[in-house]
């Protein structure tokens, strides 16, 4: 009998620091197809925790783009800036377990540590002043198995340093909130861009410390070049909001190793996505790729 909680739950977690660009569309499409090809749920979460970096209107623009591309999410959109109490509660819990310590090291010191933070404040028991809070990271694996990239090594300095959970300016760090949210949303598989591959083991370690089972991880290839959509001679803005939707989706699918058949050229996004859900095969997705020139579309 299948486990009660075995249903696939994936997510797309954009940071609203700008509109959706081609790279984030690829992550959205890849995570959507992984979920929908397994009859799973696909959740959307706005990672606006780093408020100073957020751009007004970007969250709405991202959601509008997802709708335009036919990427309909399940349930409500979660917004990190509305969950601060929950993050504080988890930080307190880790503190009670003696897994957190205050750090007042100036950036001038930490930025010079080539091997990552050196645990300087671990035994200092600081409680006064403006402090960052760091996780006492236990000996942590420096490799993991990625579902697309295979066995993946992570720099030890990143895997094993006592990383920051709450910043000195009072903001919770991405590394904490991403794990809390993945736990609270019951995410079974994380599909995201390969730029986040190196932080995977530290996130897995936090799942364990919080008594939760970590999801599996799949890191999609990064679009290192943007396709050559040219809307006007002056406009090379990377936001995809003005690009031709059907062609852009086809390009994203081609990038993910699933070029739609020629009879679907120009088909509506729902038709393209339906085709992609039915034909999605992880074995066809390239682990690494640079956008080939042949994917560049002609100027409009
Ligand atoms: N918010 C992150 C980003 O936009 C993604 C985090 C994640 O998928 O774990 O790059
Ligand atoms: Zn310190």
Short mmCIF file of C-alpha atoms and ligand atoms in Angstrom, two decimals:
data_model
loop_
_atom_site.label_atom_id
_atom_site.label_comp_id
_atom_site.label_asym_id
_atom_site.label_seq_id
_atom_site.Cartn_x
_atom_site.Cartn_y
_atom_site.Cartn_z
CA UNK A 1 0.00 0.00 0.00
CA UNK A 2 1.42 3.43 -0.82
CA UNK A 3 2.31 5.64 2.13
CA UNK A 4 -0.26 8.24 2.99
CA UNK A 5 2.19 11.05 2.35
CA UNK A 6 3.87 9.69 -0.72
CA UNK A 7 2.25 12.16 -3.13
CA UNK A 8 4.80 14.18 -5.04
CA UNK A 9 5.00 17.83 -3.99
CA UNK A 10 7.32 20.14 -5.82
CA UNK A 11 7.70 23.90 -5.80
CA UNK A 12 8.97 26.92 -7.65
CA UNK A 13 10.41 29.52 -5.29
CA UNK A 14 11.33 32.72 -7.12
CA UNK A 15 12.76 35.76 -5.36
CA UNK A 16 10.81 38.84 -6.42
CA UNK A 17 13.96 40.87 -6.97
CA UNK A 18 12.96 41.40 -10.61
CA UNK A 19 10.58 40.05 -13.25
CA UNK A 20 10.77 36.48 -14.52
CA UNK A 21 13.73 36.02 -16.86
CA UNK A 22 14.52 33.13 -19.16
CA UNK A 23 16.60 31.28 -16.55
CA UNK A 24 13.83 31.36 -13.98
CA UNK A 25 11.28 30.33 -16.62
CA UNK A 26 13.39 27.23 -17.25
CA UNK A 27 13.38 26.42 -13.52
CA UNK A 28 9.62 27.00 -13.38
CA UNK A 29 8.92 24.81 -16.42
CA UNK A 30 11.30 22.04 -15.27
CA UNK A 31 9.86 21.87 -11.76
CA UNK A 32 6.31 22.05 -13.12
CA UNK A 33 6.91 19.16 -15.53
CA UNK A 34 8.63 17.02 -12.90
CA UNK A 35 5.56 17.47 -10.67
CA UNK A 36 2.81 17.18 -13.25
CA UNK A 37 4.30 14.18 -15.05
CA UNK A 38 4.00 12.38 -11.69
CA UNK A 39 0.47 13.66 -10.96
CA UNK A 40 1.99 15.72 -8.19
CA UNK A 41 1.31 19.14 -6.72
CA UNK A 42 3.28 22.13 -7.87
CA UNK A 43 3.45 24.95 -5.34
CA UNK A 44 4.67 28.49 -5.75
CA UNK A 45 6.43 30.36 -2.97
CA UNK A 46 7.62 33.94 -3.10
CA UNK A 47 11.02 34.15 -1.45
CA UNK A 48 10.95 37.79 -0.48
CA UNK A 49 12.85 37.32 2.77
CA UNK A 50 15.68 39.66 1.79
CA UNK A 51 13.38 42.67 1.76
CA UNK A 52 15.97 45.32 0.82
CA UNK A 53 16.65 43.41 -2.42
CA UNK A 54 13.01 43.08 -3.40
CA UNK A 55 11.58 45.19 -6.18
CA UNK A 56 8.11 46.63 -5.88
CA UNK A 57 5.69 44.99 -8.29
CA UNK A 58 8.05 42.10 -9.12
CA UNK A 59 6.03 39.50 -7.19
CA UNK A 60 2.85 40.32 -9.11
CA UNK A 61 4.76 40.43 -12.39
CA UNK A 62 6.21 36.96 -11.76
CA UNK A 63 2.81 35.48 -10.92
CA UNK A 64 1.28 37.10 -13.98
CA UNK A 65 4.02 35.64 -16.18
CA UNK A 66 3.47 32.16 -14.73
CA UNK A 67 -0.23 32.41 -15.52
CA UNK A 68 0.51 33.65 -19.00
CA UNK A 69 2.72 30.63 -19.60
CA UNK A 70 -0.02 28.29 -18.40
CA UNK A 71 1.95 27.34 -15.30
CA UNK A 72 -0.94 27.10 -12.85
CA UNK A 73 0.05 26.34 -9.29
CA UNK A 74 -1.75 24.28 -6.68
CA UNK A 75 -3.03 25.86 -3.47
CA UNK A 76 -2.19 29.33 -2.24
CA UNK A 77 1.04 31.14 -2.98
CA UNK A 78 3.18 31.28 0.16
CA UNK A 79 4.96 34.53 0.93
CA UNK A 80 8.00 34.40 3.18
CA UNK A 81 7.67 37.92 4.57
CA UNK A 82 4.37 36.78 6.12
CA UNK A 83 5.99 33.91 8.01
CA UNK A 84 8.49 35.68 10.25
CA UNK A 85 6.96 34.37 13.48
CA UNK A 86 7.36 30.81 12.30
CA UNK A 87 11.02 31.39 11.42
CA UNK A 88 11.67 32.92 14.86
CA UNK A 89 10.00 29.94 16.49
CA UNK A 90 12.31 27.54 14.64
CA UNK A 91 15.33 29.67 15.53
CA UNK A 92 14.29 29.57 19.20
CA UNK A 93 13.89 25.81 19.03
CA UNK A 94 17.39 25.40 17.58
CA UNK A 95 18.69 27.79 20.26
CA UNK A 96 17.15 25.69 23.01
CA UNK A 97 18.94 22.70 21.52
CA UNK A 98 22.23 24.68 21.86
CA UNK A 99 22.60 24.64 18.09
CA UNK A 100 22.78 28.40 17.60
CA UNK A 101 25.26 31.03 18.74
CA UNK A 102 25.64 34.77 18.42
CA UNK A 103 28.45 36.20 16.31
CA UNK A 104 29.69 39.78 16.16
CA UNK A 105 32.55 39.25 13.74
CA UNK A 106 32.83 42.20 11.41
CA UNK A 107 32.60 41.54 7.69
CA UNK A 108 36.19 42.72 7.37
CA UNK A 109 37.15 39.59 9.32
CA UNK A 110 34.79 37.00 7.84
CA UNK A 111 35.36 38.06 4.25
CA UNK A 112 39.01 37.12 4.61
CA UNK A 113 38.32 33.55 5.68
CA UNK A 114 39.02 31.51 2.57
CA UNK A 115 37.82 28.27 4.18
CA UNK A 116 34.47 29.70 5.29
CA UNK A 117 33.55 30.93 8.77
CA UNK A 118 36.00 29.50 11.31
CA UNK A 119 33.74 29.11 14.34
CA UNK A 120 35.46 32.03 16.10
CA UNK A 121 32.40 32.88 18.22
CA UNK A 122 31.25 29.34 19.03
CA UNK A 123 32.55 29.43 22.63
CA UNK A 124 32.12 33.14 23.29
CA UNK A 125 28.46 32.88 24.40
CA UNK A 126 27.66 36.36 23.20
CA UNK A 127 24.24 37.64 24.13
CA UNK A 128 24.59 41.41 24.00
CA UNK A 129 24.83 43.84 21.15
CA UNK A 130 23.90 43.43 17.56
CA UNK A 131 24.59 39.84 16.66
CA UNK A 132 24.21 37.52 13.74
CA UNK A 133 23.03 34.02 14.69
CA UNK A 134 24.90 31.08 13.31
CA UNK A 135 24.08 27.38 13.18
CA UNK A 136 26.53 25.04 14.94
CA UNK A 137 26.91 22.81 11.94
CA UNK A 138 27.74 19.20 12.89
CA UNK A 139 30.16 17.23 10.73
CA UNK A 140 28.29 17.27 7.43
CA UNK A 141 28.63 15.29 4.24
CA UNK A 142 30.34 17.09 1.39
CA UNK A 143 28.55 15.19 -1.33
CA UNK A 144 25.05 14.19 -2.28
CA UNK A 145 23.28 12.42 -5.11
CA UNK A 146 21.52 14.78 -7.46
CA UNK A 147 18.78 13.23 -9.57
CA UNK A 148 20.11 14.88 -12.72
CA UNK A 149 23.74 15.77 -11.98
CA UNK A 150 24.55 12.46 -10.26
CA UNK A 151 27.09 12.24 -7.43
CA UNK A 152 27.94 15.85 -6.62
CA UNK A 153 30.80 17.20 -4.53
CA UNK A 154 30.32 20.39 -2.58
CA UNK A 155 33.22 22.53 -1.31
CA UNK A 156 33.87 21.57 2.34
CA UNK A 157 34.09 25.23 3.32
CA UNK A 158 30.47 25.67 2.24
CA UNK A 159 29.15 22.35 3.50
CA UNK A 160 30.67 22.56 6.94
CA UNK A 161 30.90 26.20 7.96
CA UNK A 162 28.64 27.52 10.71
CA UNK A 163 26.37 29.51 8.45
CA UNK A 164 24.12 32.43 9.34
CA UNK A 165 20.45 31.78 10.16
CA UNK A 166 19.57 35.32 11.16
CA UNK A 167 21.54 38.31 10.05
CA UNK A 168 22.82 41.10 12.19
CA UNK A 169 20.28 43.44 10.60
CA UNK A 170 17.50 41.19 11.92
CA UNK A 171 16.65 39.53 8.59
CA UNK A 172 16.31 35.76 8.49
CA UNK A 173 18.69 34.11 6.06
CA UNK A 174 17.56 32.25 2.95
CA UNK A 175 19.33 29.11 4.27
CA UNK A 176 16.99 28.92 7.24
CA UNK A 177 13.71 29.91 5.67
CA UNK A 178 14.07 27.73 2.58
CA UNK A 179 14.33 24.64 4.77
CA UNK A 180 11.53 25.65 7.13
CA UNK A 181 9.25 26.29 4.17
CA UNK A 182 10.18 23.07 2.37
CA UNK A 183 9.33 21.20 5.60
CA UNK A 184 6.08 23.07 6.25
CA UNK A 185 4.92 22.69 2.65
CA UNK A 186 5.74 18.97 2.66
CA UNK A 187 8.02 19.27 -0.37
CA UNK A 188 9.19 15.83 -1.52
CA UNK A 189 11.50 16.99 -4.31
CA UNK A 190 13.33 20.25 -4.93
CA UNK A 191 13.87 21.10 -8.60
CA UNK A 192 15.82 24.32 -9.10
CA UNK A 193 18.67 25.91 -11.02
CA UNK A 194 22.20 24.55 -10.69
CA UNK A 195 23.38 27.86 -9.18
CA UNK A 196 22.11 26.50 -5.85
CA UNK A 197 23.82 23.13 -6.04
CA UNK A 198 26.55 24.03 -3.54
CA UNK A 199 24.15 24.90 -0.72
CA UNK A 200 22.33 21.56 -0.89
CA UNK A 201 24.26 19.66 1.76
CA UNK A 202 23.99 22.46 4.31
CA UNK A 203 20.26 22.48 3.73
CA UNK A 204 20.09 18.71 4.11
CA UNK A 205 21.96 19.03 7.42
CA UNK A 206 19.35 21.47 8.70
CA UNK A 207 16.50 19.14 7.76
CA UNK A 208 18.17 16.49 9.91
CA UNK A 209 18.67 18.84 12.85
CA UNK A 210 15.00 19.77 12.65
CA UNK A 211 14.00 16.10 12.70
CA UNK A 212 12.65 16.16 9.15
CA UNK A 213 13.34 14.03 6.11
CA UNK A 214 15.08 16.05 3.41
CA UNK A 215 13.48 16.04 -0.06
CA UNK A 216 15.37 14.71 -3.04
CA UNK A 217 17.20 17.31 -5.16
CA UNK A 218 17.40 17.89 -8.87
CA UNK A 219 19.42 20.77 -10.26
CA UNK A 220 18.56 21.92 -13.75
CA UNK A 221 21.14 23.28 -16.20
CA UNK A 222 21.58 27.02 -16.13
CA UNK A 223 20.86 29.18 -19.12
CA UNK A 224 24.15 30.98 -19.31
CA UNK A 225 23.09 32.92 -22.37
CA UNK A 226 19.72 34.45 -22.95
CA UNK A 227 18.01 33.56 -26.22
CA UNK A 228 18.20 36.30 -28.78
CA UNK A 229 14.73 37.73 -28.74
CA UNK A 230 14.95 41.24 -30.08
CA UNK A 231 11.90 43.35 -29.68
CA UNK A 232 13.51 46.53 -30.82
CA UNK A 233 17.02 47.70 -31.55
CA UNK A 234 17.15 49.53 -28.24
CA UNK A 235 15.49 46.95 -26.05
CA UNK A 236 17.62 44.07 -24.85
CA UNK A 237 15.91 43.78 -21.49
CA UNK A 238 16.18 40.24 -20.22
CA UNK A 239 12.65 40.19 -18.72
CA UNK A 240 10.54 37.81 -20.77
CA UNK A 241 7.29 39.67 -20.23
CA UNK A 242 7.31 41.13 -23.73
CA UNK A 243 8.50 38.03 -25.56
CA UNK A 244 6.29 35.89 -27.79
CA UNK A 245 4.89 33.40 -25.30
CA UNK A 246 4.54 30.28 -27.41
CA UNK A 247 8.03 30.64 -28.92
CA UNK A 248 9.61 31.39 -25.56
CA UNK A 249 8.00 28.33 -24.00
CA UNK A 250 9.17 26.18 -26.93
CA UNK A 251 12.68 27.53 -26.43
CA UNK A 252 12.54 26.72 -22.70
CA UNK A 253 11.35 23.18 -23.52
CA UNK A 254 14.11 22.76 -26.12
CA UNK A 255 16.60 23.97 -23.56
CA UNK A 256 15.35 21.20 -21.26
CA UNK A 257 15.89 18.60 -23.99
CA UNK A 258 12.23 18.48 -25.08
CA UNK A 259 11.87 20.35 -28.38
CA UNK A 260 8.19 20.27 -29.32
CA UNK A 261 7.42 18.58 -32.67
CA UNK A 262 7.17 20.93 -35.65
CA UNK A 263 3.38 20.53 -35.93
CA UNK A 264 3.12 22.27 -32.55
CA UNK A 265 4.97 25.34 -33.77
CA UNK A 266 3.08 28.38 -32.57
CA UNK A 267 0.58 26.26 -30.59
CA UNK A 268 -0.97 27.81 -27.47
CA UNK A 269 0.98 27.30 -24.25
CA UNK A 270 -1.60 24.91 -22.82
CA UNK A 271 -1.15 22.61 -25.82
CA UNK A 272 2.64 22.79 -25.54
CA UNK A 273 2.57 22.10 -21.81
CA UNK A 274 0.16 19.22 -22.22
CA UNK A 275 2.48 17.70 -24.82
CA UNK A 276 5.47 18.24 -22.51
CA UNK A 277 3.77 16.67 -19.48
CA UNK A 278 3.00 13.56 -21.56
CA UNK A 279 6.50 13.34 -23.03
CA UNK A 280 8.59 14.46 -20.07
CA UNK A 281 11.56 12.16 -19.62
CA UNK A 282 14.32 13.07 -17.19
CA UNK A 283 16.79 11.01 -19.23
CA UNK A 284 16.38 13.53 -22.08
CA UNK A 285 17.21 16.55 -19.91
CA UNK A 286 20.84 17.62 -20.31
CA UNK A 287 22.74 18.12 -17.05
CA UNK A 288 24.73 21.06 -18.35
CA UNK A 289 24.13 23.19 -21.34
CA UNK A 290 24.76 26.49 -22.90
CA UNK A 291 22.00 27.85 -25.09
CA UNK A 292 23.06 26.90 -28.65
CA UNK A 293 22.81 29.61 -31.26
CA UNK A 294 20.24 27.56 -33.15
CA UNK A 295 17.81 28.35 -30.36
CA UNK A 296 18.10 32.02 -31.00
CA UNK A 297 14.84 33.19 -32.52
CA UNK A 298 14.76 35.74 -35.31
CA UNK A 299 13.98 39.34 -34.54
CA UNK A 300 10.29 40.10 -34.54
N1 LIG B 1 14.64 31.92 -4.24
C1 LIG B 1 15.73 31.25 -4.89
C2 LIG B 1 16.02 31.93 -6.22
O1 LIG B 1 15.18 32.64 -6.75
C3 LIG B 1 15.44 29.79 -5.15
C4 LIG B 1 15.55 28.99 -3.91
C5 LIG B 1 15.36 27.51 -4.07
O2 LIG B 1 14.78 27.07 -5.07
O3 LIG B 1 15.77 26.79 -3.16
O4 LIG B 1 17.11 31.77 -6.72
ZN1 LIG B 2 31.95 35.47 14.93
#
